[in-house]
Short mmCIF file of N, CA and C in Angstrom, two decimals:
data_model
loop_
_atom_site.label_atom_id
_atom_site.label_comp_id
_atom_site.label_asym_id
_atom_site.label_seq_id
_atom_site.Cartn_x
_atom_site.Cartn_y
_atom_site.Cartn_z
N UNK A 593 -5.28 55.38 61.19
CA UNK A 593 -5.00 54.90 58.96
C UNK A 593 -6.72 53.67 59.37
N UNK A 594 -7.30 54.40 58.10
CA UNK A 594 -8.39 53.36 58.01
C UNK A 594 -7.94 52.10 56.67
N UNK A 595 -8.53 50.75 56.73
CA UNK A 595 -8.00 50.24 55.66
C UNK A 595 -9.39 50.25 55.10
N UNK A 596 -9.20 50.39 53.48
CA UNK A 596 -10.10 50.29 52.68
C UNK A 596 -10.85 49.51 52.74
N UNK A 597 -11.95 49.14 52.46
CA UNK A 597 -12.71 47.57 51.96
C UNK A 597 -12.10 46.84 50.89
N UNK A 598 -11.76 45.45 50.93
CA UNK A 598 -11.63 44.71 48.89
C UNK A 598 -12.71 45.12 48.58
N UNK A 599 -12.16 44.97 47.09
CA UNK A 599 -13.30 45.16 46.20
C UNK A 599 -13.51 43.58 45.26
N UNK A 600 -14.71 43.62 45.67
CA UNK A 600 -15.06 42.57 45.55
C UNK A 600 -15.86 42.56 43.45
N UNK A 601 -14.93 41.73 42.83
CA UNK A 601 -15.21 41.95 41.68
C UNK A 601 -16.79 40.77 41.60
N UNK A 602 -17.20 41.34 40.19
CA UNK A 602 -19.08 40.94 40.08
C UNK A 602 -17.99 39.59 39.54
N UNK A 603 -19.37 38.48 39.98
CA UNK A 603 -19.40 37.41 39.87
C UNK A 603 -18.86 36.34 40.65
N UNK A 604 -18.37 37.10 41.57
CA UNK A 604 -17.51 36.21 43.13
C UNK A 604 -19.37 35.53 43.55
N UNK A 605 -19.83 35.87 43.27
CA UNK A 605 -21.45 35.09 43.69
C UNK A 605 -22.31 35.61 44.90
N UNK A 606 -22.09 34.98 45.77
CA UNK A 606 -23.59 34.79 46.91
C UNK A 606 -23.09 36.17 47.76
N UNK A 607 -23.92 37.42 48.42
CA UNK A 607 -23.46 38.11 49.00
C UNK A 607 -22.82 37.05 50.74
N UNK A 608 -23.34 36.23 50.74
CA UNK A 608 -22.15 35.52 52.07
C UNK A 608 -20.99 35.39 51.46
N UNK A 609 -20.53 34.81 49.77
CA UNK A 609 -19.21 34.48 50.07
C UNK A 609 -18.20 35.69 50.09
N UNK A 610 -19.22 36.74 49.47
CA UNK A 610 -18.65 37.99 49.46
C UNK A 610 -17.95 38.37 50.74
N UNK A 611 -18.88 37.62 51.63
CA UNK A 611 -18.88 38.62 53.18
C UNK A 611 -17.01 37.61 54.19
N UNK A 612 -17.00 37.17 53.06
CA UNK A 612 -15.43 36.32 53.76
C UNK A 612 -14.47 36.98 53.40
N UNK A 613 -15.02 37.65 52.26
CA UNK A 613 -13.71 38.88 51.71
C UNK A 613 -13.75 40.11 52.40
N UNK A 614 -14.71 40.95 52.46
CA UNK A 614 -15.53 41.81 52.92
C UNK A 614 -14.94 42.05 54.09
N UNK A 615 -16.48 41.24 54.88
CA UNK A 615 -15.65 41.45 56.52
C UNK A 615 -14.48 40.37 57.15
N UNK A 616 -14.23 39.32 56.91
CA UNK A 616 -13.21 38.52 57.69
C UNK A 616 -12.14 38.41 56.88
N UNK A 617 -11.69 39.11 56.12
CA UNK A 617 -10.79 39.50 55.60
C UNK A 617 -9.58 38.52 54.89
N UNK A 618 -10.75 37.49 54.35
CA UNK A 618 -9.93 36.23 53.46
C UNK A 618 -9.34 36.88 52.11
N UNK A 619 -8.16 36.51 51.78
CA UNK A 619 -8.02 36.28 50.17
C UNK A 619 -8.90 36.28 49.47
N UNK A 620 -8.67 36.96 48.22
CA UNK A 620 -9.70 36.50 47.12
C UNK A 620 -8.77 36.31 46.08
N UNK A 621 -8.66 35.07 45.87
CA UNK A 621 -7.40 34.55 44.82
C UNK A 621 -7.88 34.66 43.24
N UNK A 622 -7.17 35.61 42.65
CA UNK A 622 -7.90 36.15 41.46
C UNK A 622 -7.67 35.14 40.52
N UNK A 623 -6.65 34.11 40.94
CA UNK A 623 -5.61 33.77 39.23
C UNK A 623 -4.78 32.60 39.96
N UNK A 624 -4.56 31.36 38.82
CA UNK A 624 -3.80 30.14 38.99
C UNK A 624 -2.58 30.71 40.17
N UNK A 625 -1.65 31.85 39.82
CA UNK A 625 -0.50 31.78 40.15
C UNK A 625 -0.63 32.61 41.75
N UNK A 626 -2.50 33.09 41.92
CA UNK A 626 -2.45 33.50 43.63
C UNK A 626 -2.76 31.93 44.35
N UNK A 627 -3.29 31.02 43.42
CA UNK A 627 -4.05 29.86 44.33
C UNK A 627 -2.03 29.49 44.56
N UNK A 628 -1.19 29.71 43.63
CA UNK A 628 -0.08 28.77 44.39
C UNK A 628 0.50 29.81 45.29
N UNK A 629 0.64 30.27 44.63
CA UNK A 629 1.27 31.76 46.24
C UNK A 629 0.61 31.39 47.79
N UNK A 630 -0.63 30.86 47.54
CA UNK A 630 -1.35 31.10 49.14
C UNK A 630 -0.80 29.41 49.27
N UNK A 631 -1.52 28.85 48.61
CA UNK A 631 -1.46 27.14 49.25
C UNK A 631 0.13 26.52 49.28
N UNK A 632 1.67 27.71 48.56
CA UNK A 632 3.11 27.00 48.48
C UNK A 632 2.66 28.05 50.16
N UNK A 633 2.41 28.00 50.62
CA UNK A 633 2.98 28.92 52.31
C UNK A 633 3.21 27.99 53.08
N UNK A 634 4.06 28.21 54.09
CA UNK A 634 4.14 26.88 55.34
C UNK A 634 2.77 26.70 55.82
N UNK A 635 2.25 25.19 56.37
CA UNK A 635 1.06 25.26 56.91
C UNK A 635 0.32 25.00 55.78
N UNK A 636 -1.29 24.44 56.79
CA UNK A 636 -2.29 23.70 55.93
C UNK A 636 -3.32 24.74 55.39
N UNK A 637 -3.82 24.86 54.15
CA UNK A 637 -4.85 26.07 53.96
C UNK A 637 -6.04 25.31 53.39
N UNK A 638 -7.10 25.87 53.54
CA UNK A 638 -8.32 25.89 53.17
C UNK A 638 -8.92 26.76 51.88
N UNK A 639 -9.07 26.15 50.96
CA UNK A 639 -9.30 27.00 50.00
C UNK A 639 -10.97 26.92 49.72
N UNK A 640 -11.84 28.12 49.70
CA UNK A 640 -12.92 27.38 49.35
C UNK A 640 -13.43 27.94 47.69
N UNK A 641 -13.53 26.73 46.79
CA UNK A 641 -14.95 26.78 45.71
C UNK A 641 -15.76 26.95 45.90
N UNK A 642 -16.58 28.41 45.68
CA UNK A 642 -17.81 28.42 45.42
C UNK A 642 -18.80 28.70 44.56
N UNK A 643 -17.85 27.63 43.65
CA UNK A 643 -18.77 27.50 41.95
C UNK A 643 -18.54 28.21 41.54
N UNK A 644 -18.49 29.25 41.02
CA UNK A 644 -18.53 31.03 40.09
C UNK A 644 -18.91 30.41 38.47
N UNK A 645 -18.03 29.38 38.28
CA UNK A 645 -19.17 28.91 36.95
C UNK A 645 -20.29 28.66 36.92
N UNK A 646 -20.94 27.79 37.94
CA UNK A 646 -22.33 27.12 38.33
C UNK A 646 -22.98 27.51 39.44
N UNK A 647 -23.90 28.80 39.56
CA UNK A 647 -24.03 28.32 41.26
C UNK A 647 -25.03 27.33 41.95
N UNK A 648 -24.86 27.22 43.20
CA UNK A 648 -24.93 26.52 43.47
C UNK A 648 -25.80 26.51 45.19
N UNK A 649 -27.23 26.06 44.90
CA UNK A 649 -27.30 26.21 46.09
C UNK A 649 -26.96 25.85 47.50
N UNK A 650 -26.00 25.54 47.51
CA UNK A 650 -25.70 24.82 48.79
C UNK A 650 -24.31 25.87 49.18
N UNK A 651 -24.13 26.74 48.45
CA UNK A 651 -22.49 27.77 48.27
C UNK A 651 -22.88 28.53 49.92
N UNK A 652 -24.20 29.40 50.12
CA UNK A 652 -23.71 29.93 50.92
C UNK A 652 -23.80 28.76 52.31
N UNK A 653 -24.66 27.91 51.93
CA UNK A 653 -24.48 26.96 53.83
C UNK A 653 -22.92 27.14 53.69
N UNK A 654 -22.19 26.34 52.65
CA UNK A 654 -21.02 26.31 53.03
C UNK A 654 -20.44 27.48 53.32
N UNK A 655 -19.96 29.01 52.70
CA UNK A 655 -19.90 29.99 53.03
C UNK A 655 -20.30 29.93 54.06
N UNK A 656 -21.70 30.06 55.26
CA UNK A 656 -21.62 29.77 56.54
C UNK A 656 -21.07 28.86 58.17
N UNK A 657 -20.82 27.74 57.06
CA UNK A 657 -20.01 26.83 57.95
C UNK A 657 -18.38 26.77 57.86
N UNK A 658 -17.39 27.77 56.47
CA UNK A 658 -16.22 27.89 56.86
C UNK A 658 -15.56 28.52 58.06
N UNK A 659 -16.31 29.38 58.33
CA UNK A 659 -15.39 30.49 59.21
C UNK A 659 -15.75 30.29 60.59
N UNK A 660 -16.41 28.84 60.58
CA UNK A 660 -17.39 28.34 61.96
C UNK A 660 -16.59 26.89 62.02
N UNK A 661 -15.68 25.97 60.72
CA UNK A 661 -14.92 25.26 61.19
C UNK A 661 -13.68 26.10 61.42
N UNK A 662 -13.47 27.37 60.81
CA UNK A 662 -11.92 27.18 60.90
C UNK A 662 -12.12 28.25 62.43
N UNK A 663 -12.99 28.87 63.53
CA UNK A 663 -12.64 29.00 64.44
C UNK A 663 -12.37 27.30 65.12
N UNK A 664 -13.46 26.50 64.75
CA UNK A 664 -13.81 25.41 65.73
C UNK A 664 -12.17 24.59 65.74
N UNK A 665 -11.46 24.76 65.02
CA UNK A 665 -10.09 24.45 64.65
C UNK A 665 -8.70 24.67 65.34
N UNK A 666 -9.05 26.55 65.54
CA UNK A 666 -8.50 27.74 66.65
C UNK A 666 -7.24 27.22 65.81
N UNK A 667 -7.48 27.64 63.76
CA UNK A 667 -5.85 28.57 63.24
C UNK A 667 -4.66 27.35 63.13
N UNK A 668 -5.58 25.83 62.69
CA UNK A 668 -5.35 24.68 62.18
C UNK A 668 -4.48 24.99 60.89
N UNK A 669 -5.45 25.25 60.38
CA UNK A 669 -5.78 25.90 58.66
C UNK A 669 -6.31 27.90 58.61
N UNK A 670 -5.23 28.47 57.07
CA UNK A 670 -6.06 29.74 57.05
C UNK A 670 -6.67 29.54 55.72
N UNK A 671 -7.75 30.41 55.19
CA UNK A 671 -9.26 29.74 54.50
C UNK A 671 -8.48 31.14 53.23
N UNK A 672 -9.77 30.84 52.36
CA UNK A 672 -9.05 31.84 51.55
C UNK A 672 -10.32 31.60 49.77
N UNK A 673 -10.87 33.00 49.43
CA UNK A 673 -12.31 32.00 48.50
C UNK A 673 -10.94 32.64 47.47
N UNK A 674 -11.16 31.08 46.24
CA UNK A 674 -10.57 31.12 44.60
C UNK A 674 -12.44 32.03 43.72
N UNK A 675 -11.23 32.96 43.52
CA UNK A 675 -11.85 34.01 42.09
C UNK A 675 -12.14 32.29 41.42
N UNK A 676 -12.98 33.19 40.66
CA UNK A 676 -13.21 31.83 39.31
C UNK A 676 -11.97 31.65 38.58
N UNK A 677 -11.13 32.26 38.45
CA UNK A 677 -9.49 31.40 37.23
C UNK A 677 -8.77 30.51 38.72
N UNK A 678 -8.77 30.77 39.95
CA UNK A 678 -8.13 30.48 40.46
C UNK A 678 -9.03 28.83 40.89
N UNK A 679 -10.37 29.33 40.74
CA UNK A 679 -11.17 28.07 40.71
C UNK A 679 -11.18 27.10 39.57
N UNK A 680 -11.00 27.98 38.63
CA UNK A 680 -10.61 26.40 37.59
C UNK A 680 -9.94 25.97 37.62
N UNK A 681 -8.31 26.15 38.39
CA UNK A 681 -6.92 25.47 38.15
C UNK A 681 -7.50 24.87 39.52
N UNK A 682 -7.77 24.82 41.12
CA UNK A 682 -8.05 23.87 41.40
C UNK A 682 -8.54 22.56 41.92
N UNK A 683 -9.67 22.62 41.44
CA UNK A 683 -10.67 21.91 40.30
C UNK A 683 -10.08 20.78 40.23
N UNK A 684 -9.33 21.32 38.43
CA UNK A 684 -7.90 20.14 38.22
C UNK A 684 -6.79 19.73 39.23
N UNK A 685 -6.75 20.64 40.39
CA UNK A 685 -5.53 20.36 40.71
C UNK A 685 -6.05 19.70 42.30
N UNK A 686 -7.19 19.24 42.42
CA UNK A 686 -7.95 18.06 44.02
C UNK A 686 -8.62 17.63 42.43
N UNK A 687 -8.76 16.92 41.39
CA UNK A 687 -9.31 16.25 40.44
C UNK A 687 -11.00 15.98 40.07
N UNK A 688 -11.28 17.34 41.67
CA UNK A 688 -12.82 17.13 41.76
C UNK A 688 -13.34 18.83 41.48
N UNK A 689 -14.76 18.02 40.53
CA UNK A 689 -15.16 19.75 40.28
C UNK A 689 -16.73 19.70 41.23
N UNK A 690 -17.52 19.04 41.46
CA UNK A 690 -18.31 19.65 42.52
C UNK A 690 -17.88 20.95 43.19
N UNK A 691 -18.95 21.70 43.53
CA UNK A 691 -18.94 22.96 43.97
C UNK A 691 -19.87 22.55 45.13
N UNK A 692 -19.81 23.46 46.09
CA UNK A 692 -19.32 23.60 46.97
C UNK A 692 -18.03 22.70 47.36
N UNK A 693 -16.91 23.34 47.40
CA UNK A 693 -15.92 22.30 47.64
C UNK A 693 -14.84 23.08 48.65
N UNK A 694 -13.98 22.55 49.48
CA UNK A 694 -13.25 23.29 50.40
C UNK A 694 -12.26 22.33 50.07
N UNK A 695 -11.13 23.09 49.84
CA UNK A 695 -10.08 22.62 49.35
C UNK A 695 -8.94 22.79 50.05
N UNK A 696 -8.00 20.87 51.06
CA UNK A 696 -7.11 21.43 51.62
C UNK A 696 -5.74 20.72 50.33
N UNK A 697 -4.67 21.88 51.32
CA UNK A 697 -3.29 21.79 50.64
C UNK A 697 -2.69 22.13 52.04
N UNK A 698 -0.88 21.37 51.58
CA UNK A 698 -0.59 21.15 53.00
C UNK A 698 0.84 21.80 52.15
N UNK A 699 1.23 23.22 52.86
CA UNK A 699 2.84 23.45 51.92
C UNK A 699 3.08 22.94 50.65
N UNK A 700 2.11 23.70 49.99
CA UNK A 700 1.74 23.52 48.37
C UNK A 700 1.35 22.02 47.69
N UNK A 701 1.53 21.71 48.73
CA UNK A 701 0.95 19.96 48.62
C UNK A 701 -0.86 20.23 48.85
N UNK A 702 -1.59 19.09 47.28
CA UNK A 702 -2.72 18.80 47.27
C UNK A 702 -3.02 17.73 48.67
N UNK A 703 -4.01 17.84 50.15
CA UNK A 703 -4.25 17.29 50.59
C UNK A 703 -5.80 16.13 50.48
N UNK A 704 -6.41 17.07 49.88
CA UNK A 704 -7.96 16.44 50.01
C UNK A 704 -8.68 17.25 49.77
N UNK A 705 -9.82 16.97 49.80
CA UNK A 705 -10.96 18.14 49.40
C UNK A 705 -12.55 17.15 50.09
N UNK A 706 -12.99 18.26 50.45
CA UNK A 706 -14.58 18.42 50.91
C UNK A 706 -16.25 18.98 49.84
N UNK A 707 -16.17 18.07 49.46
CA UNK A 707 -17.08 18.99 48.45
C UNK A 707 -18.50 18.87 48.70
N UNK A 708 -19.66 19.56 48.63
CA UNK A 708 -20.67 19.61 48.79
C UNK A 708 -21.12 20.39 50.41
N UNK A 709 -21.88 20.36 50.73
CA UNK A 709 -22.72 20.51 52.48
C UNK A 709 -22.75 19.06 53.06
N UNK A 710 -21.65 19.30 54.06
CA UNK A 710 -21.95 17.78 54.86
C UNK A 710 -22.48 17.80 56.07
N UNK A 711 -23.24 17.33 56.99
CA UNK A 711 -23.26 17.29 58.94
C UNK A 711 -22.04 17.83 59.10
N UNK A 712 -22.20 18.69 59.82
CA UNK A 712 -21.02 19.00 60.80
C UNK A 712 -20.30 17.25 61.79
N UNK A 713 -20.54 16.36 62.22
CA UNK A 713 -19.64 15.06 62.20
C UNK A 713 -18.98 15.01 61.19
N UNK A 714 -19.22 15.26 60.03
CA UNK A 714 -18.87 14.77 59.01
C UNK A 714 -17.36 15.34 59.21
N UNK A 715 -17.68 17.36 59.09
CA UNK A 715 -16.48 18.01 58.50
C UNK A 715 -15.35 17.75 60.46
N UNK A 716 -16.00 17.62 61.20
CA UNK A 716 -15.21 16.84 62.58
C UNK A 716 -14.34 16.20 62.46
N UNK A 717 -14.67 15.03 61.50
CA UNK A 717 -13.79 13.50 61.28
C UNK A 717 -13.06 13.57 59.98
N UNK A 718 -12.89 14.18 59.46
CA UNK A 718 -12.31 14.08 57.73
C UNK A 718 -11.73 15.62 58.03
N UNK A 719 -11.95 16.77 58.69
CA UNK A 719 -10.88 17.93 58.56
C UNK A 719 -9.44 17.53 59.57
N UNK A 720 -9.31 16.77 60.62
CA UNK A 720 -7.86 16.42 61.65
C UNK A 720 -7.61 15.13 60.95
N UNK A 721 -8.26 14.18 59.82
CA UNK A 721 -7.49 13.68 58.68
C UNK A 721 -7.21 14.18 57.47
N UNK A 722 -7.61 15.57 56.80
CA UNK A 722 -6.94 16.26 56.11
C UNK A 722 -5.59 17.09 56.66
N UNK A 723 -6.04 17.36 57.75
CA UNK A 723 -4.88 17.90 58.24
C UNK A 723 -3.29 16.69 58.68
N UNK A 724 -3.76 16.40 59.18
CA UNK A 724 -2.36 14.96 59.02
C UNK A 724 -1.75 14.77 58.27
N UNK A 725 -2.87 14.09 56.89
CA UNK A 725 -2.41 13.90 56.01
C UNK A 725 -0.52 14.75 55.12
N UNK A 726 0.15 13.67 54.89
CA UNK A 726 2.07 14.42 54.65
C UNK A 726 1.06 14.61 52.66
N UNK A 727 0.32 14.23 51.97
CA UNK A 727 1.10 14.63 50.62
C UNK A 727 -0.39 14.63 50.07
N UNK A 728 -0.09 14.69 48.98
CA UNK A 728 -1.61 14.77 47.84
C UNK A 728 -2.11 13.69 47.74
N UNK A 729 -4.02 13.57 46.77
CA UNK A 729 -4.19 12.78 46.49
C UNK A 729 -4.24 11.24 46.03
#
């Protein structure tokens, strides 16, 4: 049995963002309900907010960095990509509207976010703090 490639909706943005869905098989969160269901699962989760409403030149960079971060943290969190409606809901939840953004949840609660491109050392310092956080902002 072969798996069909996921359908990438128009407006998802840069091909490097689409690659996260098509090649890495990360979930595409279509709406607020999908975001809530993904975030409510046990454990830590990172939702990539690529900036669907306003393309940003940093989005492709973060689309390349995030899989490397997921690998560096060896499964400490799972990842998904927010579609436009889910992204709008996530921005309200994390109270940060800058994109691209890596928004982190644990067991349904927002624990923080990392907007824009950062130095690798900044990610390596901030993500453990986010993963250790117990509750929302």
